Coordinates of C-alpha atoms and ligand atoms in Angstrom, one line a residue:
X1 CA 21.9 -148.6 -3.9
X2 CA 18.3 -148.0 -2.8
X3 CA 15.7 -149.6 -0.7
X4 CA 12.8 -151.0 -2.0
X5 CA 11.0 -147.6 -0.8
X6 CA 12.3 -145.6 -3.3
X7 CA 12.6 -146.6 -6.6
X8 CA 11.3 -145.2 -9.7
X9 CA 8.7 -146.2 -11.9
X10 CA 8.1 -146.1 -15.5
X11 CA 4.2 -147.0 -15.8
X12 CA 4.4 -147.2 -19.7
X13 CA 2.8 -150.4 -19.8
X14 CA -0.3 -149.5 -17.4
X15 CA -0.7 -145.6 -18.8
X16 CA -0.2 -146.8 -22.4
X17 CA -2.6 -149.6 -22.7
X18 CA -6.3 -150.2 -21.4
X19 CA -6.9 -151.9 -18.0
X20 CA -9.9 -154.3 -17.2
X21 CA -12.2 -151.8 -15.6
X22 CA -13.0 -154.3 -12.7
X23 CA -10.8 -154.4 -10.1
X24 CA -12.4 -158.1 -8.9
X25 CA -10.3 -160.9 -8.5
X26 CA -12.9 -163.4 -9.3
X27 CA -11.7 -165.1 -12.4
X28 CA -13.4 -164.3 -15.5
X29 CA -12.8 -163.4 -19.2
X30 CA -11.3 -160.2 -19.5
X31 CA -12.3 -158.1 -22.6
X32 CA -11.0 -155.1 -24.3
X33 CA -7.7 -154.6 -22.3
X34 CA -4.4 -155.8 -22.0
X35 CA -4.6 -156.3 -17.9
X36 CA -6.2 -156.1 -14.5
X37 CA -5.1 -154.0 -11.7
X38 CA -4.5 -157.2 -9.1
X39 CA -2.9 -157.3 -5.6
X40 CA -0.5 -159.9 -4.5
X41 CA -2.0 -161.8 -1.5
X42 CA -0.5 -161.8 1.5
X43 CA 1.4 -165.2 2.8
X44 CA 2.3 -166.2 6.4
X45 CA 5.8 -165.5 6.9
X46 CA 7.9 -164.7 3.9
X47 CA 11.8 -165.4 4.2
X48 CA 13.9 -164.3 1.7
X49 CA 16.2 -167.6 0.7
X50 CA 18.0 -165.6 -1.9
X51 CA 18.6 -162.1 -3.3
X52 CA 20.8 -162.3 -6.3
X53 CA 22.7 -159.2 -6.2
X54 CA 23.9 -158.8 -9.7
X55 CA 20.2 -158.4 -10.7
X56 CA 19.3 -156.4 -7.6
X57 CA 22.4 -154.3 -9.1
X58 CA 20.2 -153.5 -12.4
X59 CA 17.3 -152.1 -10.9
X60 CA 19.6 -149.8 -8.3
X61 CA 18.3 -152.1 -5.3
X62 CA 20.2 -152.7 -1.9
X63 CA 19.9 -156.3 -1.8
X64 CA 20.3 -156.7 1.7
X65 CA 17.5 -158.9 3.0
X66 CA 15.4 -156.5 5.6
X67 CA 12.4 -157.3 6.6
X68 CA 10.7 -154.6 4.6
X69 CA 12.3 -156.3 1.0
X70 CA 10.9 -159.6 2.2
X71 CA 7.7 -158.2 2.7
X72 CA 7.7 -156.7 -0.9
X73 CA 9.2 -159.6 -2.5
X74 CA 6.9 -161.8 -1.0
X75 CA 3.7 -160.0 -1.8
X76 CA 2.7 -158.9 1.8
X77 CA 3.6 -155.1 1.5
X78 CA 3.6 -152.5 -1.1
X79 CA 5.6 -149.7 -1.5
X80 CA 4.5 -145.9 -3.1
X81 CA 5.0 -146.5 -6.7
X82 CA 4.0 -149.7 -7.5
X83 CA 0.9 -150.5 -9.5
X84 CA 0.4 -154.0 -9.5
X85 CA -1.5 -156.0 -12.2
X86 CA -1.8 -159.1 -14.5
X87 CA -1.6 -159.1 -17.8
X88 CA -4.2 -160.6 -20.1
X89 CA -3.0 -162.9 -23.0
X90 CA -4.0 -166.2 -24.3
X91 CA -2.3 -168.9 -26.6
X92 CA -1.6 -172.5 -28.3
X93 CA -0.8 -174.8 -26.0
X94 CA 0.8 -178.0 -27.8
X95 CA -0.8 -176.9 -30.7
X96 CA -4.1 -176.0 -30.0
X97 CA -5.8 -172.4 -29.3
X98 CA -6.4 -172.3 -25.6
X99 CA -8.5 -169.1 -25.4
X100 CA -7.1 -166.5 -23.0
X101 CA -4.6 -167.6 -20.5
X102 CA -3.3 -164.8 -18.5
X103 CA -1.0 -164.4 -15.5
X104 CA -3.0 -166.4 -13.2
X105 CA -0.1 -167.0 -10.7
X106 CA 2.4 -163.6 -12.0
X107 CA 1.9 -160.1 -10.8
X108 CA 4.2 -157.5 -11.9
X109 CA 4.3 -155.0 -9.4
X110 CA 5.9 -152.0 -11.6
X111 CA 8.3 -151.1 -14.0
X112 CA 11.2 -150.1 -12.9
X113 CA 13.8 -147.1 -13.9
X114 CA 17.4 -148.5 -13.9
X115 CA 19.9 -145.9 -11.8
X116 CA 21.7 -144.8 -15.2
X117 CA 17.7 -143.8 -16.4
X118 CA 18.7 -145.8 -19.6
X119 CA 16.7 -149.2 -18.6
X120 CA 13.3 -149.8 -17.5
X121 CA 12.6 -153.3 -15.7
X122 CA 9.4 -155.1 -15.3
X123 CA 9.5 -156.8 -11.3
X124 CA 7.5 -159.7 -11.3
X125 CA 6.1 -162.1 -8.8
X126 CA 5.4 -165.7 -9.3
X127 CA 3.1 -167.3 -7.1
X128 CA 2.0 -164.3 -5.4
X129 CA -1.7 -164.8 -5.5
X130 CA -4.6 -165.6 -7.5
X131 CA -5.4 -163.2 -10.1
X132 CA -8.5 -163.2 -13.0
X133 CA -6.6 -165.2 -14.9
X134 CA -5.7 -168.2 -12.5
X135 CA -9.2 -170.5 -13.7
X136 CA -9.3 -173.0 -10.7
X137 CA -5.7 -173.1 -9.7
X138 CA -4.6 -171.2 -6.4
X139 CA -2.2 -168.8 -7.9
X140 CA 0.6 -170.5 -5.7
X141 CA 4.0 -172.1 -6.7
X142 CA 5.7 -174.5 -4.9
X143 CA 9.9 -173.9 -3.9
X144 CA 11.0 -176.4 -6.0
X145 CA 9.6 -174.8 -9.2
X146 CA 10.5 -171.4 -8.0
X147 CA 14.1 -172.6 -7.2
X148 CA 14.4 -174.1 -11.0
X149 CA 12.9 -170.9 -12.4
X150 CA 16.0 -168.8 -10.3
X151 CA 18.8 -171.1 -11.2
X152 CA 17.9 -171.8 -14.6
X153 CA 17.7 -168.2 -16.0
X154 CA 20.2 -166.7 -13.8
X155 CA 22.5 -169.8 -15.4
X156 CA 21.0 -168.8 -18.8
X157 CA 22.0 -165.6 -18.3
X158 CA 25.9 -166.4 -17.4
X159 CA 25.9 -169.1 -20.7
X160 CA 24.7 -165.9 -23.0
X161 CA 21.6 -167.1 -23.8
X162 CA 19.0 -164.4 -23.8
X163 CA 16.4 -164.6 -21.0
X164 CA 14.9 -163.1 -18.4
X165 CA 16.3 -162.2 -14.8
X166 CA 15.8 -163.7 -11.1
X167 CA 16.1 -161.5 -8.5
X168 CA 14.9 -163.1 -5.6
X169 CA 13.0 -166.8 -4.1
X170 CA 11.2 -166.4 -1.0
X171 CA 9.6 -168.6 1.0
X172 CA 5.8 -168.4 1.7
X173 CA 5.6 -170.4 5.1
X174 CA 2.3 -171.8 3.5
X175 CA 2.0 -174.7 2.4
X176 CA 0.9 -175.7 -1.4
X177 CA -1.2 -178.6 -2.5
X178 CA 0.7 -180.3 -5.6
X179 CA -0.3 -183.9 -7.4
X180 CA 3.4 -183.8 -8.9
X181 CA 3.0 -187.0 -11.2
X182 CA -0.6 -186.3 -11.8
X183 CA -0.9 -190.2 -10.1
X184 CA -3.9 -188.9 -7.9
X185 CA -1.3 -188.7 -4.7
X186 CA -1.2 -184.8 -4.0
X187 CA 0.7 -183.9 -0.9
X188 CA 1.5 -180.5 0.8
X189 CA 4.7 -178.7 0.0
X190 CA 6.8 -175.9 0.8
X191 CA 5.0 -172.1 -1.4
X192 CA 7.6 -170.1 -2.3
X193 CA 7.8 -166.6 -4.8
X194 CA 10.5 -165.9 -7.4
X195 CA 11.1 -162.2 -8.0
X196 CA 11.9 -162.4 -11.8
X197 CA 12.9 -159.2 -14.5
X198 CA 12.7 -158.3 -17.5
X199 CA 12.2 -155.4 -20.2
X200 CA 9.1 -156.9 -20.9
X201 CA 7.2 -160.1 -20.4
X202 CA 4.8 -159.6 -23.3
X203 CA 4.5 -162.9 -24.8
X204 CA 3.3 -163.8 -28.8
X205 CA -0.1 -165.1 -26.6
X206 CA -0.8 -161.1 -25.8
X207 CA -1.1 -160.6 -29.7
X208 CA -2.8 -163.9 -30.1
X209 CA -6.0 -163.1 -27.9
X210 CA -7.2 -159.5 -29.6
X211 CA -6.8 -160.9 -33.2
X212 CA -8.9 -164.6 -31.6
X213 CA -11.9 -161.7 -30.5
X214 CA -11.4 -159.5 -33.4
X215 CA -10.9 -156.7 -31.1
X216 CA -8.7 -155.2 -33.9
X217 CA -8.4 -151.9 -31.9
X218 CA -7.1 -153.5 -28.8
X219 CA -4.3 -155.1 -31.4
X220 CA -3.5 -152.3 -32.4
X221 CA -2.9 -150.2 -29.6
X222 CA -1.1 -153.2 -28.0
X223 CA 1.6 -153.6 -31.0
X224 CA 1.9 -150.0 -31.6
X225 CA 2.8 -149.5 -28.0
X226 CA 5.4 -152.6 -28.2
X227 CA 7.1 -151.1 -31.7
X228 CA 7.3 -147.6 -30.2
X229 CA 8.5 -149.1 -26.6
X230 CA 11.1 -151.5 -27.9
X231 CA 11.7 -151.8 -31.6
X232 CA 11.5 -147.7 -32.0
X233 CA 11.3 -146.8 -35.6
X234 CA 10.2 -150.5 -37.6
X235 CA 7.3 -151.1 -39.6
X236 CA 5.1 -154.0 -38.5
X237 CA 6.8 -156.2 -40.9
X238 CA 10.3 -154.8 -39.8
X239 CA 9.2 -155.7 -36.5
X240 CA 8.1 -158.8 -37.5
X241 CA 11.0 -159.9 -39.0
X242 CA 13.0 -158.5 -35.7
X243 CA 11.3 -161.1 -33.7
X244 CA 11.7 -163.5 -35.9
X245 CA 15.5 -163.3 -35.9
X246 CA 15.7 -163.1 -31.7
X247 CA 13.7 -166.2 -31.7
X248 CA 15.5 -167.8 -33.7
X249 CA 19.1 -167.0 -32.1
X250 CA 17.7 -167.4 -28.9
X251 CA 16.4 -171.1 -30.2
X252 CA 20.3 -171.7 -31.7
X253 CA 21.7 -170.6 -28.3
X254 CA 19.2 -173.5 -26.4
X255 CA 20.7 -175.8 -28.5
X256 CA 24.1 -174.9 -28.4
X257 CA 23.7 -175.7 -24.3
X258 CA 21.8 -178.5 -24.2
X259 CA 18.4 -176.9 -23.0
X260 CA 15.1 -178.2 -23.6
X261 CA 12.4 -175.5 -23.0
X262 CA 9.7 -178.6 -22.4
X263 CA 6.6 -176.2 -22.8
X264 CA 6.5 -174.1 -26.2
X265 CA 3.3 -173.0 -25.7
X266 CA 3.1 -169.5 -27.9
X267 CA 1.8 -168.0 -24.4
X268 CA 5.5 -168.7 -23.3
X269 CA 7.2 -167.7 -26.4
X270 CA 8.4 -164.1 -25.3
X271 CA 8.1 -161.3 -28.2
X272 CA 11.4 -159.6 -27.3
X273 CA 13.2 -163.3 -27.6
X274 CA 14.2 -164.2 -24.0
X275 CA 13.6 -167.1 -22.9
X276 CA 10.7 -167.2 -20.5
X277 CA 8.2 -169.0 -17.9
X278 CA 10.8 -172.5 -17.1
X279 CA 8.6 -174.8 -15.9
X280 CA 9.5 -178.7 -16.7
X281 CA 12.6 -177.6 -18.8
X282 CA 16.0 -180.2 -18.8
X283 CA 19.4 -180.1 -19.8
X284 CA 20.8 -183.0 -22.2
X285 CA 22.6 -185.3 -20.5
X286 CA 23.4 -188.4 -23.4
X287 CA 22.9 -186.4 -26.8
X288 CA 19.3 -187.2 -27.8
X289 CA 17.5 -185.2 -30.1
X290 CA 14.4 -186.7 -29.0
X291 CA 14.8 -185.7 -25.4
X292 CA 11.6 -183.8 -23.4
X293 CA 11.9 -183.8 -19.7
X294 CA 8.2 -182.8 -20.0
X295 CA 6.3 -186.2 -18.9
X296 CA 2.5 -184.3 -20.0
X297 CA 4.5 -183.9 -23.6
X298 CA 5.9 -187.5 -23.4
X299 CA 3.7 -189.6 -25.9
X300 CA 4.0 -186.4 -28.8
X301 CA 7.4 -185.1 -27.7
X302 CA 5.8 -182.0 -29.5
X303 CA 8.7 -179.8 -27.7
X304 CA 11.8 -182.1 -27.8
X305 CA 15.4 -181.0 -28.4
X306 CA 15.7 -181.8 -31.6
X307 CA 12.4 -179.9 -33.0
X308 CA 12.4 -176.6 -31.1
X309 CA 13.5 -175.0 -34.3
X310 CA 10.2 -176.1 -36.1
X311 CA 8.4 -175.3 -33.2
X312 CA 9.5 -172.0 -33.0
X313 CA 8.4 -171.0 -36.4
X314 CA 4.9 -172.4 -36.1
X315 CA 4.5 -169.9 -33.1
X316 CA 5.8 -167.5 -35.1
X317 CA 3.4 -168.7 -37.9
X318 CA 0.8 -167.8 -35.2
X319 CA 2.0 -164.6 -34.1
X320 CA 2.1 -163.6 -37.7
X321 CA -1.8 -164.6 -38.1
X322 CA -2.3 -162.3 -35.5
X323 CA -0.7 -159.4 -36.5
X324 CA -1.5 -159.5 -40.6
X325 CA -4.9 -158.6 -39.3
X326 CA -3.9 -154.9 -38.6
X327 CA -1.1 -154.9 -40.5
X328 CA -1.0 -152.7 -43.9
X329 CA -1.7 -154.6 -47.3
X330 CA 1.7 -153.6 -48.5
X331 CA 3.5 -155.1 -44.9
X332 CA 1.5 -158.6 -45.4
X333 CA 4.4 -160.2 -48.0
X334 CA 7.3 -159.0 -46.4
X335 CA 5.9 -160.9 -43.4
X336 CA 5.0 -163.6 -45.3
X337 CA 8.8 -163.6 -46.9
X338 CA 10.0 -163.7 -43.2
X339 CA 8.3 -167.0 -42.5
X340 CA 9.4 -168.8 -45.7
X341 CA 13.4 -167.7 -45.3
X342 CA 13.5 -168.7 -41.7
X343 CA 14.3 -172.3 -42.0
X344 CA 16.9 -171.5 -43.9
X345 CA 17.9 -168.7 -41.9
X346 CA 17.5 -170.8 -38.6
X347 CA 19.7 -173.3 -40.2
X348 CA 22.2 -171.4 -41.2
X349 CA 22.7 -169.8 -37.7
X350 CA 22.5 -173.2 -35.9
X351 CA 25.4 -174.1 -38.6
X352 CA 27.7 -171.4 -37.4
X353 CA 27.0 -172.1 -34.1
X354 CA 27.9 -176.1 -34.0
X355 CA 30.8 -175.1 -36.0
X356 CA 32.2 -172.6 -33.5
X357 CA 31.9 -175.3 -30.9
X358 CA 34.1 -177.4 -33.0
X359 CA 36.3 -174.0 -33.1
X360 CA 35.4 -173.9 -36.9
X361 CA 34.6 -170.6 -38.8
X362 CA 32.6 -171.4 -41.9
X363 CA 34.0 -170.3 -45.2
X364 CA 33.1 -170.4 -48.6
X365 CA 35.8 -172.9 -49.5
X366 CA 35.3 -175.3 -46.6
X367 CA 31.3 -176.1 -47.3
X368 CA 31.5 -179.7 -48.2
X369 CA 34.4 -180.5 -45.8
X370 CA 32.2 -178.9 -43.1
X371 CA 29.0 -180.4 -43.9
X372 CA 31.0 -183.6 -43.8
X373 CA 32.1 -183.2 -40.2
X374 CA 28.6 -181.8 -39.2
X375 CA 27.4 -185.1 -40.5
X376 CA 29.7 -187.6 -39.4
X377 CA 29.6 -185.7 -35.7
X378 CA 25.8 -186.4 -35.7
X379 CA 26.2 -190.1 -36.4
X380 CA 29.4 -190.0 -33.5
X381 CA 26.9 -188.7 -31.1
X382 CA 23.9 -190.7 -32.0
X383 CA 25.9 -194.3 -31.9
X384 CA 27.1 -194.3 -28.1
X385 CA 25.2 -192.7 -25.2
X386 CA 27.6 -189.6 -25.2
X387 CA 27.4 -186.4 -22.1
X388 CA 26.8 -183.8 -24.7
X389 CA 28.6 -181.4 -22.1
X390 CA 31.3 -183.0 -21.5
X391 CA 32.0 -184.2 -24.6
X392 CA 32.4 -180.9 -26.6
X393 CA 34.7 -179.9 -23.5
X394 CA 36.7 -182.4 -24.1
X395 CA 37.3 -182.2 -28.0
X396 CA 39.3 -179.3 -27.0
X397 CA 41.2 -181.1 -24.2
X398 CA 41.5 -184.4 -25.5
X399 CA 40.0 -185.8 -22.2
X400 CA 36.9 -187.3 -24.1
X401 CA 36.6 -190.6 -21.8
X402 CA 35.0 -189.1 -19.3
X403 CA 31.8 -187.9 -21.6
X404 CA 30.9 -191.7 -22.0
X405 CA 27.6 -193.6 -20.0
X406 CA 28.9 -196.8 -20.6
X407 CA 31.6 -198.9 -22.7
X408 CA 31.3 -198.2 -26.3
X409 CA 31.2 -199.7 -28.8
X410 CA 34.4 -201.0 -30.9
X411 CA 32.5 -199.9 -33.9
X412 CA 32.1 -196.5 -32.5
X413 CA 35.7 -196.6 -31.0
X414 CA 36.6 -196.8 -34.8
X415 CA 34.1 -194.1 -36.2
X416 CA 34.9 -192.0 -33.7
X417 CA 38.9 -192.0 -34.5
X418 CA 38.2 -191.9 -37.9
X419 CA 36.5 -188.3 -37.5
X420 CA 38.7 -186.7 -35.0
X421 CA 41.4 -186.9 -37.6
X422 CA 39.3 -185.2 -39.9
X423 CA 38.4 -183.1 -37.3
X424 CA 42.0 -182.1 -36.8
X425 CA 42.9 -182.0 -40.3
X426 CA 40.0 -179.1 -40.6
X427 CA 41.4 -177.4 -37.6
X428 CA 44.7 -176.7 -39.5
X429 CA 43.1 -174.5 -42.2
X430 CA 42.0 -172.0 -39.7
X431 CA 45.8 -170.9 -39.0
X432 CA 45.6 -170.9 -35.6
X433 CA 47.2 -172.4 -32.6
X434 CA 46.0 -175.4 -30.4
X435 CA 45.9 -173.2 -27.6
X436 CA 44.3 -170.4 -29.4
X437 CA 41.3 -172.7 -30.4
X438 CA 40.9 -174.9 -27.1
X439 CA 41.0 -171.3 -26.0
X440 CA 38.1 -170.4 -28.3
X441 CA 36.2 -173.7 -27.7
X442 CA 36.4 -173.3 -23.7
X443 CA 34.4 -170.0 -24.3
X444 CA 31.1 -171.8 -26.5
X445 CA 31.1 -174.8 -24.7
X446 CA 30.5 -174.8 -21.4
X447 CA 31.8 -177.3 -18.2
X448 CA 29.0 -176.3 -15.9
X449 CA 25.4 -176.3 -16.6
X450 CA 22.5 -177.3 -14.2
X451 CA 22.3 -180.5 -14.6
X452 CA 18.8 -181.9 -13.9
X453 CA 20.4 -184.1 -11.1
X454 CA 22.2 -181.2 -9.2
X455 CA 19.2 -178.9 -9.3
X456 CA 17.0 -181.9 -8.0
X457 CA 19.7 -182.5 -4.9
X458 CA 19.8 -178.6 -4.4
X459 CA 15.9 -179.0 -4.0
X460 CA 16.3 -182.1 -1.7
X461 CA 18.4 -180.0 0.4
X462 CA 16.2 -176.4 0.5
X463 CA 13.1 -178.5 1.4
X464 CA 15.0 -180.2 4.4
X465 CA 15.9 -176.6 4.9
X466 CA 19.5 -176.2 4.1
X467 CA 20.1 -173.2 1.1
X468 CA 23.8 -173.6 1.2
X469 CA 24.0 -175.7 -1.5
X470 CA 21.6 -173.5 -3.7
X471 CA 23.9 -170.6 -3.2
X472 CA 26.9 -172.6 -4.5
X473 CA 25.2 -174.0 -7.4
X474 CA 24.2 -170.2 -8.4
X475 CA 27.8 -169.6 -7.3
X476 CA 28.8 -172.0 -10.0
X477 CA 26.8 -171.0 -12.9
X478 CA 27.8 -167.7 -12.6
X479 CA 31.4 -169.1 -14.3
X480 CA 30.0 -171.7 -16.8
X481 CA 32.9 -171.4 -19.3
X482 CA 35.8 -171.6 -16.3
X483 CA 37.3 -174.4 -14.9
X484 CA 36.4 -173.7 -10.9
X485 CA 39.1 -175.9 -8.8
X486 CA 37.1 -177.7 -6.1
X487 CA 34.1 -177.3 -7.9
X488 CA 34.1 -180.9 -10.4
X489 CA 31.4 -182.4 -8.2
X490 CA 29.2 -179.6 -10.4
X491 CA 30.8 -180.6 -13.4
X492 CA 30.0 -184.5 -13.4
X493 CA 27.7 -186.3 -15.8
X494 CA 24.1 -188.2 -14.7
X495 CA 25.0 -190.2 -11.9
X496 CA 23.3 -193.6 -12.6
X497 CA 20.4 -193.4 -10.1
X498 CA 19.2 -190.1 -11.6
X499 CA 18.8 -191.8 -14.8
X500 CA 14.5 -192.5 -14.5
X501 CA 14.2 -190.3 -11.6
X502 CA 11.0 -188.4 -11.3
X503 CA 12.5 -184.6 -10.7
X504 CA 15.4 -185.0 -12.1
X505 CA 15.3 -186.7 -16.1
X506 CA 10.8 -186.6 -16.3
X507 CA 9.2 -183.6 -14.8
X508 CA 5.7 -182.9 -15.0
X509 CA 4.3 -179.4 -15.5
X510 CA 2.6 -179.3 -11.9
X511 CA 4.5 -176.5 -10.0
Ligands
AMP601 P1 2.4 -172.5 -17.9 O1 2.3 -173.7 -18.8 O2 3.1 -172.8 -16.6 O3 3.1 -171.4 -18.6 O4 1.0 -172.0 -17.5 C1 -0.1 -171.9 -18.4 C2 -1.2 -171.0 -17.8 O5 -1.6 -171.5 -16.5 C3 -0.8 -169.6 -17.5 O6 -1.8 -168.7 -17.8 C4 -0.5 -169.6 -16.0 O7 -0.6 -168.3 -15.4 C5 -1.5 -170.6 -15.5 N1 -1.1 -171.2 -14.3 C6 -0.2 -172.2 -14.1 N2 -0.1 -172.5 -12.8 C7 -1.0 -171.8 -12.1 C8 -1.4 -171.7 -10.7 N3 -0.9 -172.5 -9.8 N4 -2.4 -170.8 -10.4 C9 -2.9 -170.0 -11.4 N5 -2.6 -170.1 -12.7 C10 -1.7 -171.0 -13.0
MG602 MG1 3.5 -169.7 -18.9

């Protein structure tokens, strides 16, 4: 394990591809390269809140929390090695063409070199500083949105959903202007950094902003680096077709938990399929496809539950009009092939999925009987308000009483007993025991997942200054699949005064 001091960098990302001659933070359009060399600025006092060790473990780093790592990891101090900049990259945002974007709150400080040599991690901070990119906001976030960031993906992470990292939250000890329901009634609140990782935070916006300036070169260069880097040896339309298949496992694993991203935006769509950037994200709590936590997305519902599968593939519609512009003639129908199989594709994949959380294993001679079930447990869901959590951890158990917000319905009582005898009828034909497939459920369904509620109380309780309970809810999630003695306070559906509550079921995206 190493201090901050002396680990080892990488640099492909800032040797490889142009930088933004000007070194000015001023913020401005950036042509003809990929980033800007930009220093974090400095912040009062930063206190390290957390240092996840597992990820600290990845890049070699002695998580103890010295001074000197809080100074890094809260943008005051550099060490030799780092380069610092922000990367330049536009995007759609609900659906229209935003021009460039950019990290105008992220700063990656370097890349890098896991100890085995075999890894190379991009360390970034959010909310270290203004950059060219941050138009007229501050470059600040606030603790809560850092703390949601931190627990979500390292709680991705534990569920198996791909994502990126969280290595650290710091506190600022400035203050940060916020308007958090847009209601004209800003008020000041606690700044705080998250230290996040990743291979790569290249996002389908990067692609999207050479092709929008016909800077074809600068396209080029940019996808030929990101093929050689991390999809060694594929065509463009190989390539293609690579992210096409991560995003959409990555969207099938969302749903299989319950998460809402809230903010599809092809500028947060990451090209090597990890989930990225959670800002107003939510977990389902009642089964409702039509679910966004996202209050600015609440008269479209552009990104709810329910359509993040079609949204995915009109950002990947998008990337795809980006890259057929440098792409060979021959390439251009094979990419075009991609995009017309992967509903079907997507479909398919979501299939296996809900199946497996019934403990089911598709096969050739079940189709209708499972297409049945996949029906009729649509309709169970829809017709009571049903804790989608709780309720496919209690198939397995029996224990389904407990997944209900309120009486239901005799009719639903009825409908509901009618397909869990078909249910366990299907069960038979896979040959194995009840313990063997509770066994198998327990490990796709998971008990613990943050709740919107819990996170919102954790927040209450690090803004009053106590981080205890943030270091037990990250505790938790470590285990999401593991019943946790003592721990079924983290396990409990919506309490009833959460169910409206601004933070907890509607977020904004002010952070
Ligand atoms: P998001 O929807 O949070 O992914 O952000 C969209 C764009 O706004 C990105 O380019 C962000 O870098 C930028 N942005 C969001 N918040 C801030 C902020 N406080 N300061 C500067 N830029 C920001
Ligand atoms: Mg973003």
């Amino acid at each position: 394990m190493l201090a901050v001091s002396s680990l080892s960098y990488a640099d492909r990302f800032v040797t490889a591809l142009p930088a933004d001659p000007s070194v000015e933070p001023r913020a401005r359009q950036v042509h003809h390269a990929c980033y800007s060399h930009t220093l974090p600025t400095s912040v009062a006092a930063p206190r390290i809140l957390l240092v996840v060790p597992e990820v600290a473990a990845l890049l070699g780093l002695d998580p103890t929390p010295t001074a000197e790592l809080a100074e890094v990891l809260g943008g005051n101090r550099l060490v030799p090695g780092m380069k610092p900049y922000a990367a330049c990259y536009g995007g759609h945002q609900f659906g229209t063409w935003a021009g460039q974007l950019g990290d105008g709150r992220a700063i990656t400080l370097g890349e890098i070199v896991s100890p085995d040599g075999d890894q190379t991690w991009e360390l970034q901070l959010k909310g270290a500083g203004p950059t060219p990119y941050s138009r007229r906001a501050d470059g600040r976030a606030v603790l809560r949105s850092s703390l949601r960031e931190l627990v979500c993906s390292e709680a991705m992470h534990h569920l198996g959903v791909p994502t990126t990292r969280a290595l650290s939250l710091v506190a600022t000890g400035d203050p940060v202007q916020r308007d958090l329901l847009y209601d004209g009634h800003p008020r000041f609140e606690p700044g705080a950094i998250t230290g996040r990782v990743a291979p790569s935070f290249l996002r389908f916006g990067n692609f999207e902003l050479p092709a929008s300036r016909d800077d074809l070169p600068l396209l080029d260069t940019l996808v030929r680096f990101t093929i050689d880097t991390f999809f060694p040896g594929k065509d463009i339309a190989a390539w293609f077709a690579e992210v096409a298949d991560r995003t959409a496992w990555m969207v099938v694993e969302w749903l299989r938990v319950g998460f809402v991203h809230g903010v599809m935006n092809t500028d947060n769509m990451s090209i090597l399929g990890l989930t990225i950037d959670y800002g107003p994200y939510g977990w389902l709590e009642s089964f409702d496809p039509d679910w966004t936590p996202n209050t600015t997305d609440a008269q479209h519902r552009r990104y709810r539950y329910g359509q993040q599968g079609q949204v995915a593939l009109w950002n990947l519609g998008q990337l795809a009009r980006a890259i057929v512009r440098i792409a060979p003639d021959d390439q251009v129908p094979r990419i075009q092939r991609t995009l017309e199989r992967w509903p079907q594709r997507f479909a398919a994949m979501h299939r296996d999925t809900t199946l497996r959380k019934l403990g089911l294993h598709g096969r050739p001679d079940t189709v209708g009987t499972d297409d049945a079930l996949l029906e009729g447990l649509g309709e169970l869901l829809l017709s009571a308000e049903i804790d989608m959590t709780l309720f496919f951890r209690g198939l397995a158990t029996g224990e389904l009483d407990e997944a209900y917000y309120g009486e239901p319905s005799p009719a639903h009582v009825a409908r509901r007993a009618a397909w869990l005898d078909a249910w366990a009828a299907r069960t038979r034909l896979e040959g194995v025991s009840d313990e063997a497939r509770a066994a198998r459920m327990a490990a796709i369904n998971p008990l613990y997942v943050p709740r919107n509620y819990l996170v919102h109380e954790v927040i209450e309780a690090a803004e009053r200054g106590d981080h205890a309970p943030l270091l037990e809810l990250v505790d938790v999630l470590r285990r999401p699949y593991q019943v946790q003695p003592g721990r079924e306070r983290h396990a409990r559906k919506r309490p009833e005064w959460a169910r409206h509550k601004p933070g907890c079921s509607m977020l904004s995206c002010s952070s």
